Coordinates of C-alpha atoms in Angstrom, one line a residue:
M17 CA 113.2 118.5 89.5
K18 CA 111.8 115.1 90.4
M19 CA 109.1 113.0 88.9
E20 CA 106.9 113.8 91.9
D21 CA 107.2 117.5 91.1
I22 CA 106.2 117.0 87.5
A23 CA 103.3 114.9 88.6
K24 CA 102.0 117.7 90.8
M25 CA 102.5 120.3 88.1
A26 CA 100.7 118.2 85.5
N27 CA 98.0 117.2 88.0
V28 CA 98.6 113.5 87.3
S29 CA 100.0 110.5 89.1
K30 CA 103.7 109.6 89.3
A31 CA 102.8 106.4 87.3
A32 CA 101.5 108.6 84.5
V33 CA 104.7 110.6 84.5
S34 CA 106.8 107.4 84.3
L35 CA 104.8 106.2 81.3
A36 CA 105.2 109.4 79.5
L37 CA 108.9 109.8 80.1
N38 CA 109.6 106.2 79.2
G39 CA 107.6 106.2 76.0
K40 CA 105.1 103.6 77.2
P41 CA 101.5 103.3 76.4
G42 CA 98.7 103.5 79.0
I43 CA 97.9 107.2 79.0
G44 CA 96.1 109.5 76.6
Q45 CA 98.0 111.4 74.0
D46 CA 96.9 114.8 75.4
T47 CA 98.1 113.8 78.9
R48 CA 101.4 112.5 77.5
E49 CA 102.1 115.8 75.6
R50 CA 101.2 117.9 78.7
I51 CA 103.6 115.9 80.9
L52 CA 106.4 116.1 78.3
R53 CA 105.9 119.8 77.8
I54 CA 106.1 120.4 81.6
A55 CA 109.2 118.2 81.9
K56 CA 110.9 120.1 79.1
D57 CA 110.0 123.5 80.4
A58 CA 111.2 122.5 83.8
G59 CA 114.5 121.3 82.5
Y60 CA 114.0 117.7 83.6
A61 CA 117.4 116.1 83.2
A62 CA 116.4 112.5 82.6
K63 CA 116.3 111.3 79.0
V64 CA 112.8 111.2 77.6
K65 CA 112.2 108.2 75.4
P66 CA 109.9 108.5 72.4
P67 CA 106.9 106.2 72.4
A68 CA 107.4 102.9 70.5
P69 CA 104.6 102.8 68.0
G70 CA 102.7 99.5 67.7
K71 CA 104.5 98.0 70.7
Q72 CA 102.1 96.5 73.2
A73 CA 103.5 97.1 76.7
K74 CA 102.6 94.3 79.1
T75 CA 101.9 96.2 82.3
L76 CA 99.3 95.9 85.1
L77 CA 98.3 98.8 87.3
F78 CA 97.9 98.2 91.1
L79 CA 95.6 100.9 92.3
A80 CA 95.0 101.8 96.0
F81 CA 93.0 104.5 97.6
T82 CA 94.5 105.7 100.9
N83 CA 93.0 107.3 104.0
S84 CA 93.8 107.6 107.7
G85 CA 91.9 104.4 108.7
I86 CA 92.9 101.1 107.2
V87 CA 94.9 101.7 104.0
L88 CA 97.4 104.3 105.1
E89 CA 99.3 106.7 102.9
D90 CA 102.3 104.4 103.2
Y91 CA 100.2 101.3 102.9
Y92 CA 102.9 99.5 101.0
Q93 CA 104.8 99.4 104.3
Q94 CA 101.9 98.0 106.3
P95 CA 102.7 94.3 107.0
F96 CA 99.6 92.7 105.4
F97 CA 99.7 94.9 102.2
R98 CA 103.5 94.7 102.0
E99 CA 103.3 90.9 101.6
L100 CA 100.3 91.1 99.3
I101 CA 102.0 93.5 97.0
Q102 CA 105.2 91.4 97.0
H103 CA 103.3 88.3 95.9
T104 CA 101.3 90.3 93.3
E105 CA 104.4 91.8 91.7
E106 CA 106.2 88.4 91.7
R107 CA 103.2 86.7 90.0
A108 CA 102.9 89.4 87.4
R109 CA 106.6 89.2 86.6
S110 CA 106.4 85.4 86.2
K111 CA 103.7 86.0 83.5
G112 CA 105.7 88.5 81.6
Y113 CA 104.1 91.7 83.0
S114 CA 105.5 94.6 84.9
M115 CA 103.5 96.2 87.7
L116 CA 102.9 99.9 88.1
F117 CA 101.7 101.2 91.4
S118 CA 99.4 104.2 91.9
S119 CA 97.9 105.5 95.1
V120 CA 95.2 108.1 95.5
D121 CA 94.2 110.1 98.5
M122 CA 90.6 109.3 99.5
G123 CA 90.1 112.9 100.5
S124 CA 89.9 113.9 96.8
F125 CA 88.3 110.7 95.6
E126 CA 86.1 111.9 92.7
Q127 CA 88.6 114.4 91.3
E128 CA 91.4 111.8 91.4
I129 CA 89.2 109.2 89.8
E130 CA 88.8 111.4 86.7
L131 CA 92.5 111.9 86.4
I132 CA 93.4 108.2 86.9
A133 CA 90.7 107.2 84.5
E134 CA 92.0 109.6 81.8
E135 CA 95.5 108.1 82.2
N136 CA 94.4 104.5 82.5
A137 CA 91.0 104.1 80.8
T138 CA 92.1 101.0 78.9
S139 CA 94.7 99.7 81.5
A140 CA 94.3 96.3 83.2
V141 CA 93.9 97.2 86.9
I142 CA 94.2 95.3 90.2
L143 CA 92.1 97.5 92.5
L144 CA 92.8 97.2 96.2
G145 CA 89.3 97.3 97.5
T146 CA 89.9 96.8 101.2
N147 CA 88.6 100.2 102.3
L148 CA 86.2 100.9 99.4
S149 CA 82.4 100.9 99.5
R150 CA 80.2 99.3 97.0
E151 CA 79.4 102.7 95.5
Q152 CA 83.0 103.7 95.2
I153 CA 84.0 100.4 93.4
S154 CA 81.1 100.8 91.1
L155 CA 82.1 104.3 90.2
I156 CA 85.7 103.2 89.5
A157 CA 84.6 100.3 87.4
G158 CA 82.5 102.5 85.3
K159 CA 85.5 104.5 84.3
M160 CA 88.1 101.7 84.3
P161 CA 86.2 98.5 83.3
N162 CA 89.3 96.2 82.8
L163 CA 89.8 95.4 86.5
V164 CA 89.9 92.8 89.2
V165 CA 89.0 93.9 92.8
L166 CA 91.2 92.4 95.5
D167 CA 90.5 92.0 99.2
T168 CA 86.8 92.7 99.4
M169 CA 83.6 91.6 97.7
Y170 CA 80.2 92.9 96.9
E171 CA 78.0 90.1 95.6
T172 CA 75.6 92.4 93.8
L173 CA 78.2 94.1 91.6
P174 CA 78.9 92.3 88.2
L175 CA 82.6 92.5 88.6
P176 CA 85.5 90.0 89.3
F177 CA 86.4 89.9 93.0
V178 CA 89.1 88.0 94.9
E179 CA 88.5 88.0 98.6
I180 CA 89.6 86.3 101.9
N181 CA 87.0 83.9 103.3
N182 CA 86.7 86.2 106.4
T183 CA 83.6 84.5 107.7
M184 CA 85.4 81.1 107.8
G185 CA 88.5 82.5 109.5
A186 CA 86.6 84.1 112.4
Y187 CA 84.5 80.9 112.7
Q188 CA 87.7 78.9 113.1
A189 CA 88.9 81.3 115.8
A190 CA 85.7 81.1 117.9
S191 CA 85.6 77.3 117.5
H192 CA 89.1 77.0 118.8
L193 CA 88.6 79.2 121.8
H194 CA 85.4 77.3 122.7
G195 CA 87.2 74.0 122.3
L196 CA 89.8 75.2 124.8
G197 CA 87.0 75.7 127.4
H198 CA 86.6 79.5 127.1
R199 CA 83.1 80.8 127.5
D200 CA 83.8 84.4 128.7
I201 CA 85.2 85.5 125.3
G202 CA 85.8 89.2 124.3
Y203 CA 85.7 90.5 120.7
V204 CA 88.2 93.3 120.0
A205 CA 86.9 95.2 116.9
S206 CA 88.4 97.8 114.7
S207 CA 87.0 101.3 115.2
V208 CA 87.1 101.7 111.4
R209 CA 84.6 99.4 109.8
I210 CA 85.1 97.7 106.5
H211 CA 83.5 94.8 104.7
N212 CA 86.1 92.3 105.8
F213 CA 85.7 93.1 109.5
E214 CA 81.9 92.9 109.3
A215 CA 82.3 89.4 107.7
R216 CA 84.7 88.4 110.5
K217 CA 82.2 89.5 113.1
R218 CA 79.4 87.5 111.5
G219 CA 81.6 84.3 111.3
F220 CA 82.6 84.6 115.0
S221 CA 79.0 85.2 116.2
Q222 CA 77.8 82.3 114.0
A223 CA 80.2 79.8 115.5
L224 CA 79.3 80.9 119.1
Q225 CA 75.6 80.6 118.4
E226 CA 76.1 77.1 117.0
L227 CA 78.0 76.2 120.1
G228 CA 75.2 77.4 122.4
T229 CA 76.6 80.7 123.5
D230 CA 76.6 84.3 122.3
L231 CA 78.6 87.5 122.1
P232 CA 76.9 90.0 124.5
E233 CA 77.4 93.7 124.0
P234 CA 79.7 94.2 127.0
S235 CA 82.1 91.7 125.5
L236 CA 82.7 94.0 122.5
F237 CA 85.7 96.2 122.7
T238 CA 86.8 98.8 120.1
V239 CA 90.3 99.9 119.3
A240 CA 92.3 101.6 116.5
P241 CA 93.1 99.0 113.8
T242 CA 96.7 100.1 112.8
V243 CA 98.3 100.8 116.1
L244 CA 101.0 98.4 117.4
T245 CA 101.5 100.1 120.8
V246 CA 99.5 100.2 124.0
Q247 CA 96.0 101.8 123.7
D248 CA 94.8 103.6 126.7
S249 CA 91.2 103.4 125.5
F250 CA 91.4 99.6 125.5
K251 CA 92.6 99.7 129.1
T252 CA 89.7 101.8 130.1
Q253 CA 87.2 99.4 128.4
L254 CA 88.8 96.4 130.1
S255 CA 88.6 98.1 133.5
A256 CA 84.9 98.9 132.9
Y257 CA 84.3 95.3 131.9
K258 CA 86.0 93.9 135.1
Q259 CA 84.1 96.3 137.3
A260 CA 80.8 95.2 135.8
K261 CA 81.6 91.4 135.5
G262 CA 84.0 90.9 138.4
S263 CA 86.7 89.5 136.2
Y264 CA 88.4 90.0 132.8
P265 CA 87.5 87.8 129.8
T266 CA 89.5 84.6 129.6
A267 CA 90.1 85.0 125.9
L268 CA 90.0 87.8 123.2
F269 CA 89.6 87.5 119.5
C270 CA 91.1 90.4 117.5
E271 CA 90.0 91.4 114.1
N272 CA 93.5 91.6 112.8
D273 CA 97.1 91.0 113.9
Y274 CA 97.8 94.7 114.4
I275 CA 95.1 94.8 117.0
A276 CA 96.2 91.5 118.6
I277 CA 99.8 92.8 119.1
S278 CA 98.5 96.0 120.6
V279 CA 96.2 94.0 122.9
I280 CA 99.1 91.8 124.1
K281 CA 101.2 94.9 124.9
T282 CA 98.3 96.5 126.7
L283 CA 97.6 93.4 128.8
A284 CA 101.3 93.3 129.7
E285 CA 101.1 96.9 131.0
L286 CA 98.1 95.8 133.1
G287 CA 100.2 93.0 134.6
L288 CA 98.1 90.3 132.8
G289 CA 99.9 87.4 131.2
V290 CA 99.2 85.9 127.8
P291 CA 98.0 83.2 127.7
E292 CA 98.2 82.5 131.5
D293 CA 95.5 85.1 132.3
I294 CA 94.0 85.8 128.9
S295 CA 94.3 84.0 125.6
V296 CA 94.6 86.1 122.4
I297 CA 93.9 85.3 118.7
G298 CA 94.6 87.5 115.8
F299 CA 93.8 87.4 112.0
D300 CA 96.1 87.7 108.9
N301 CA 99.3 85.9 110.0
I302 CA 101.6 88.8 109.2
R303 CA 105.3 88.2 109.6
E304 CA 105.3 90.3 112.8
S305 CA 103.0 87.7 114.5
I306 CA 106.0 85.5 115.2
V307 CA 108.1 88.4 116.6
V308 CA 105.7 89.4 119.4
T309 CA 106.0 87.6 122.7
P310 CA 104.3 85.2 123.0
E311 CA 104.1 84.2 119.3
L312 CA 100.6 85.0 118.1
T313 CA 98.0 82.4 117.5
T314 CA 96.2 83.7 114.4
I315 CA 94.2 83.0 111.3
H316 CA 96.5 82.4 108.3
V317 CA 95.5 84.3 105.2
E318 CA 96.8 82.8 101.9
K319 CA 98.2 86.1 100.7
E320 CA 100.3 84.5 97.9
L321 CA 97.2 82.6 96.7
L322 CA 95.1 85.8 96.8
A323 CA 97.7 87.6 94.7
R324 CA 98.2 84.7 92.2
T325 CA 94.4 84.4 91.7
A326 CA 93.9 88.1 91.1
V327 CA 96.9 88.4 88.6
D328 CA 95.9 85.2 86.8
L329 CA 92.3 86.3 86.5
L330 CA 93.3 89.7 85.2
T331 CA 95.9 88.5 82.7
D332 CA 93.6 85.8 81.4
S333 CA 90.9 88.4 80.9
V334 CA 93.3 90.6 79.0
Q335 CA 94.4 87.8 76.8
E336 CA 90.9 86.8 76.0
N337 CA 89.7 90.4 75.9
Q338 CA 86.7 89.4 78.1
F339 CA 86.1 90.5 81.7
S340 CA 83.5 88.6 83.5
G341 CA 82.1 88.9 87.0
I342 CA 83.8 86.0 88.8
K343 CA 83.7 85.9 92.6
T344 CA 86.6 84.0 94.3
L345 CA 86.8 83.2 98.0
V346 CA 90.2 82.1 99.3
D347 CA 89.9 79.9 102.4
T348 CA 91.8 80.6 105.6
S349 CA 93.6 78.1 107.9
F350 CA 94.2 78.1 111.6
K351 CA 97.8 78.8 112.9
E352 CA 98.3 77.7 116.5
R353 CA 101.1 79.2 118.4
L354 CA 101.7 80.3 122.0
S355 CA 99.2 83.1 122.7
C356 CA 96.3 80.7 123.5
A357 CA 95.9 78.0 126.2
P358 CA 93.1 76.0 127.7
I359 CA 91.2 77.9 130.3
A360 CA 92.4 77.5 133.9
V361 CA 89.7 75.9 136.1
R362 CA 89.6 75.2 139.8
V363 CA 89.2 71.6 141.0
E364 CA 88.9 71.1 144.8
G365 CA 90.5 74.5 145.4
E366 CA 93.5 73.8 143.1
E367 CA 94.0 75.5 139.7
T368 CA 94.6 73.3 136.6
S369 CA 94.8 74.0 132.9
E370 CA 92.4 71.4 131.8
S371 CA 89.8 72.8 129.4
R372 CA 86.1 72.8 130.3
V373 CA 83.8 70.7 128.2

């Protein structure tokens, strides 16, 4: 009998089982008694610790809702989230808190919310909001008000948010490509749309408009956002583009590094060199971006600063017993590597790598 089995039998999360078996606060008394009764009846071998009355456990809950789009079931192994979680846990530990992790299947959102809320109604929560809508976050906050939302933002919700400055990052990418002389630029978007991606698209389009160009519909490509391998659908889209325009784009901006790595592999299969034939920029600066060949030019996201800001905001609110609707944007920076180059132009029949101005 494992903790996962007890969690299923009690219809609670694994985190709740851990709290009950270790005598820690953070769940209701009825839930605790139900878990302990099931564990006892099932002959659970681990020693059950009685709750320590009057002792305030310093714990934070990291809550994620998983689906098959962006935040996968094993999201803690996805490069971006893996780094974010690592920094979050380290910051919590430095402030004397332990971090509990709980993930919920989006397919049973409303039912799971009730269970999580019953177990954690008074808990301090870092909610991973990456793939959540405004309505979903509002519903969660109504049941678990002591929270900070990480990695998204809805300006009209009176809640604390900590988000990447997505608009700025994509603006930086478009400006860089334009500065290298690229005018025939493609935009490779995720097929799964979230708040962050929409903000990146706005920032990219804004930069191009200010520079006197635009992003026409044929220059928009769509791919799966969490695939690191060659994508046949992208090859088909590129072929259609070339047939219509007579050539490939000279540069591609990708909404995240996963997409960029997949794009580089797909271009290689088509016999196209990066950056000799097409320059590529990603977004996030995950650790894998320096493993791919060539090393990926990307937008660096301050994941440690995101985590530190969220933890500090949450722990300060706990200490002061006051949760206010603070919105924090964390700026990005440009990370130049080897996947971008000035556009090749022809001068008197000879090709050079000077950028057009």
